[in-house]
Coordinates of C-alpha atoms in Angstrom, one line a residue:
N246 CA 13.2 0.1 23.1
E247 CA 9.6 1.2 22.7
P248 CA 6.6 -1.1 23.3
R249 CA 4.3 -1.4 20.3
D250 CA 0.6 -2.2 20.5
I251 CA -1.1 -2.0 17.1
K252 CA -4.7 -2.9 16.5
T253 CA -5.9 -3.3 12.9
Q254 CA -9.5 -3.4 11.7
S255 CA -10.3 -3.8 8.1
G256 CA -13.2 -4.5 5.8
K257 CA -13.6 -5.2 2.1
F258 CA -16.5 -5.1 -0.4
E259 CA -16.2 -6.4 -4.0
A260 CA -18.6 -6.9 -6.9
S261 CA -18.1 -8.3 -10.4
Y262 CA -20.1 -8.0 -13.6
K263 CA -19.7 -10.2 -16.7
L264 CA -19.3 -8.2 -19.9
P265 CA -19.4 -9.4 -23.5
V266 CA -16.4 -11.0 -25.1
Q267 CA -15.3 -12.8 -21.9
F268 CA -14.5 -9.5 -20.0
T269 CA -15.2 -9.2 -16.3
L270 CA -15.5 -5.8 -14.6
T271 CA -14.8 -5.7 -10.9
G272 CA -15.2 -2.9 -8.4
G273 CA -13.9 -2.9 -4.9
L274 CA -13.9 -0.8 -1.7
E275 CA -11.5 -1.5 1.2
Y276 CA -11.0 0.2 4.5
V277 CA -8.1 -0.3 7.0
E278 CA -7.8 1.4 10.3
K279 CA -4.7 1.1 12.6
T280 CA -4.7 2.2 16.2
R281 CA -1.3 2.5 18.0
N282 CA -0.3 3.1 21.6
S283 CA 1.2 6.5 22.2
P284 CA 4.8 6.3 23.4
P285 CA 5.7 8.4 26.4
V286 CA 8.7 10.0 24.7
R287 CA 8.2 11.2 21.1
A288 CA 11.1 12.5 19.0
V289 CA 9.1 13.0 15.8
S290 CA 5.5 13.8 15.1
Y291 CA 3.1 11.0 16.0
R292 CA -0.5 10.0 15.6
E293 CA -2.4 7.3 17.3
K294 CA -4.7 6.3 14.5
T295 CA -4.5 6.1 10.7
D296 CA -7.2 5.1 8.3
E297 CA -6.9 4.2 4.6
T298 CA -9.8 3.9 2.1
S299 CA -9.1 2.3 -1.3
V300 CA -11.3 2.1 -4.4
R301 CA -10.4 -0.4 -7.1
A302 CA -11.6 -0.9 -10.7
E303 CA -10.4 -4.0 -12.6
L304 CA -11.0 -5.3 -16.1
R305 CA -10.2 -9.0 -16.4
R306 CA -10.3 -11.3 -19.5
S307 CA -9.5 -14.8 -20.4
I308 CA -7.0 -14.5 -23.2
S309 CA -6.8 -18.2 -24.0
E310 CA -7.8 -21.4 -22.2
S311 CA -4.7 -21.3 -20.1
L312 CA -4.0 -17.5 -19.8
T313 CA -6.0 -14.8 -18.0
G314 CA -5.0 -11.2 -17.7
A315 CA -6.2 -8.1 -15.7
V316 CA -5.6 -4.4 -15.5
S317 CA -6.5 -2.6 -12.3
M318 CA -6.5 1.0 -11.1
I319 CA -6.5 1.6 -7.3
H320 CA -6.9 4.9 -5.6
S321 CA -6.1 5.1 -1.9
V322 CA -6.5 7.9 0.6
R323 CA -4.8 7.7 4.0
G324 CA -5.6 10.1 6.9
G325 CA -6.0 9.8 10.6
S326 CA -6.2 11.3 14.0
P327 CA -4.5 14.7 14.7
F328 CA -0.8 14.6 15.1
L329 CA 0.5 14.7 18.7
V330 CA 3.2 17.1 19.9
N331 CA 6.6 15.8 20.7
L332 CA 7.4 14.9 24.4
N333 CA 10.8 14.7 26.0
N334 CA 11.9 12.5 28.9
A335 CA 10.1 14.7 31.5
S336 CA 6.9 14.4 29.4
T337 CA 7.2 18.1 28.5
A338 CA 6.1 19.3 25.1
T339 CA 9.1 20.2 22.9
T340 CA 9.4 22.3 19.8
G341 CA 9.7 20.6 16.5
D342 CA 6.8 18.5 15.2
L343 CA 8.0 19.3 11.7
V344 CA 8.2 15.9 10.2
A345 CA 5.2 13.6 9.4
P346 CA 6.8 10.1 9.4
L347 CA 6.3 8.2 6.1
H348 CA 4.0 5.5 7.5
L349 CA 1.8 8.1 9.4
A350 CA 1.6 10.9 6.9
D351 CA -1.6 11.8 5.1
R352 CA -1.2 10.3 1.6
D353 CA -3.1 9.9 -1.7
R354 CA -1.9 6.9 -3.8
D355 CA -2.7 5.9 -7.4
T356 CA -1.7 2.4 -8.4
W357 CA -1.9 0.7 -11.8
R358 CA -1.7 -3.1 -11.7
L359 CA -1.2 -5.7 -14.4
T360 CA -1.6 -9.4 -13.6
L361 CA -1.2 -12.5 -15.8
N362 CA -2.2 -16.0 -14.7
W363 CA -0.9 -18.8 -16.9
M364 CA -1.7 -22.5 -16.4
P365 CA 0.1 -24.3 -19.2
S366 CA -0.7 -27.7 -17.8
D367 CA -2.9 -29.1 -15.0
P368 CA -0.2 -29.4 -12.3
L369 CA 1.7 -26.1 -13.2
S370 CA 0.6 -22.5 -12.7
L371 CA 2.5 -19.3 -13.1
N372 CA 1.4 -15.8 -11.9
F373 CA 2.9 -12.5 -12.8
R374 CA 2.1 -9.1 -11.2
F375 CA 3.4 -5.6 -11.8
D376 CA 2.4 -2.5 -9.8
E377 CA 3.3 1.1 -10.5
S378 CA 2.3 3.6 -7.7
R379 CA 2.4 7.4 -7.4
D380 CA 2.0 9.0 -4.0
K381 CA 1.3 12.6 -2.8
Y382 CA 1.9 13.4 0.9
A383 CA 0.7 16.1 3.2
G384 CA 2.5 17.3 6.4
T385 CA 1.4 17.3 10.0
G386 CA -0.5 20.6 9.9
L387 CA 1.0 21.4 13.3
V388 CA 3.3 24.2 12.0
A389 CA 3.2 26.7 9.1
Y390 CA 5.7 24.6 7.1
D391 CA 6.3 20.9 7.6
F392 CA 9.2 18.8 6.5
G393 CA 9.2 15.2 5.4
P394 CA 7.7 13.3 2.5
R395 CA 6.1 15.2 -0.4
M396 CA 5.9 12.8 -3.4
G397 CA 6.7 9.1 -3.9
K398 CA 6.7 6.3 -6.4
A399 CA 6.9 2.6 -6.2
Q400 CA 7.2 -0.4 -8.5
N401 CA 6.6 -4.0 -7.5
T402 CA 7.3 -6.9 -9.8
S403 CA 6.6 -10.5 -8.7
L404 CA 6.5 -13.9 -10.3
D405 CA 5.3 -17.1 -8.5
G406 CA 4.8 -20.6 -9.6
A407 CA 3.2 -23.7 -8.2
Y408 CA 3.5 -27.4 -9.3
A409 CA 1.5 -30.3 -8.0
F410 CA 3.5 -33.5 -8.1
S411 CA 0.6 -35.4 -6.6
A412 CA -2.4 -34.6 -4.4
A413 CA -0.1 -34.9 -1.3
L414 CA 3.0 -33.2 -2.6
Q415 CA 3.1 -29.6 -4.0
A416 CA 5.9 -27.1 -4.5
T417 CA 5.8 -23.3 -4.8
A418 CA 8.5 -20.8 -5.6
W419 CA 8.4 -17.0 -6.0
V420 CA 10.6 -14.0 -6.7
S421 CA 9.8 -10.4 -6.0
R422 CA 11.4 -7.0 -6.6
N423 CA 10.2 -3.8 -5.0
V424 CA 11.6 -0.3 -5.6
N425 CA 10.4 2.6 -3.5
N426 CA 11.4 6.3 -3.9
F427 CA 10.1 9.5 -2.3
E428 CA 11.0 13.1 -2.4
D429 CA 11.0 15.1 0.9
A430 CA 11.3 18.6 2.1
L431 CA 14.5 19.0 4.2
C432 CA 16.1 21.8 6.3
R433 CA 19.9 21.3 6.0
G434 CA 20.7 24.2 8.3
G435 CA 19.2 27.2 10.0
A436 CA 19.5 29.7 12.8
G437 CA 16.5 28.6 14.7

């Protein structure tokens, strides 16, 4: 059992510009910083702070009176504070520090996103979203050669719907499928 204390600060800026033929161009900038407590015993590399900056460009258009679509490209860069050395139960530094955990590793991510919003009638709306992401990871920088994540890819597909039976009664339903894969560098055996 390890006590967790995570503080998250985030900010977002977005601007849109109307183009001809019912197109809208949107640009956005988002920043998320997470600060974590440092556990007294660390078995893998650890960092107390991560920060991620994302830049987004989106082109949206009304396809018909009831259908709107958008294509987005999002580029994210995650970094953070220096990695801390591993500590054993006696709070003594240990060797290792070879693996940058997936959620703490420096990462560049490129995401393509497709969204469709369909409102066939006034009480009914359907929303579809598909994301395809590609990741590149960096190690801890504590040793000459790190192990752990190197490349990754993810796909997210979701569909949600809402129906308003009356002003007081509404129903929503959704289904989502997320597939994540990553390649990592491993050491399956060695003399040291």
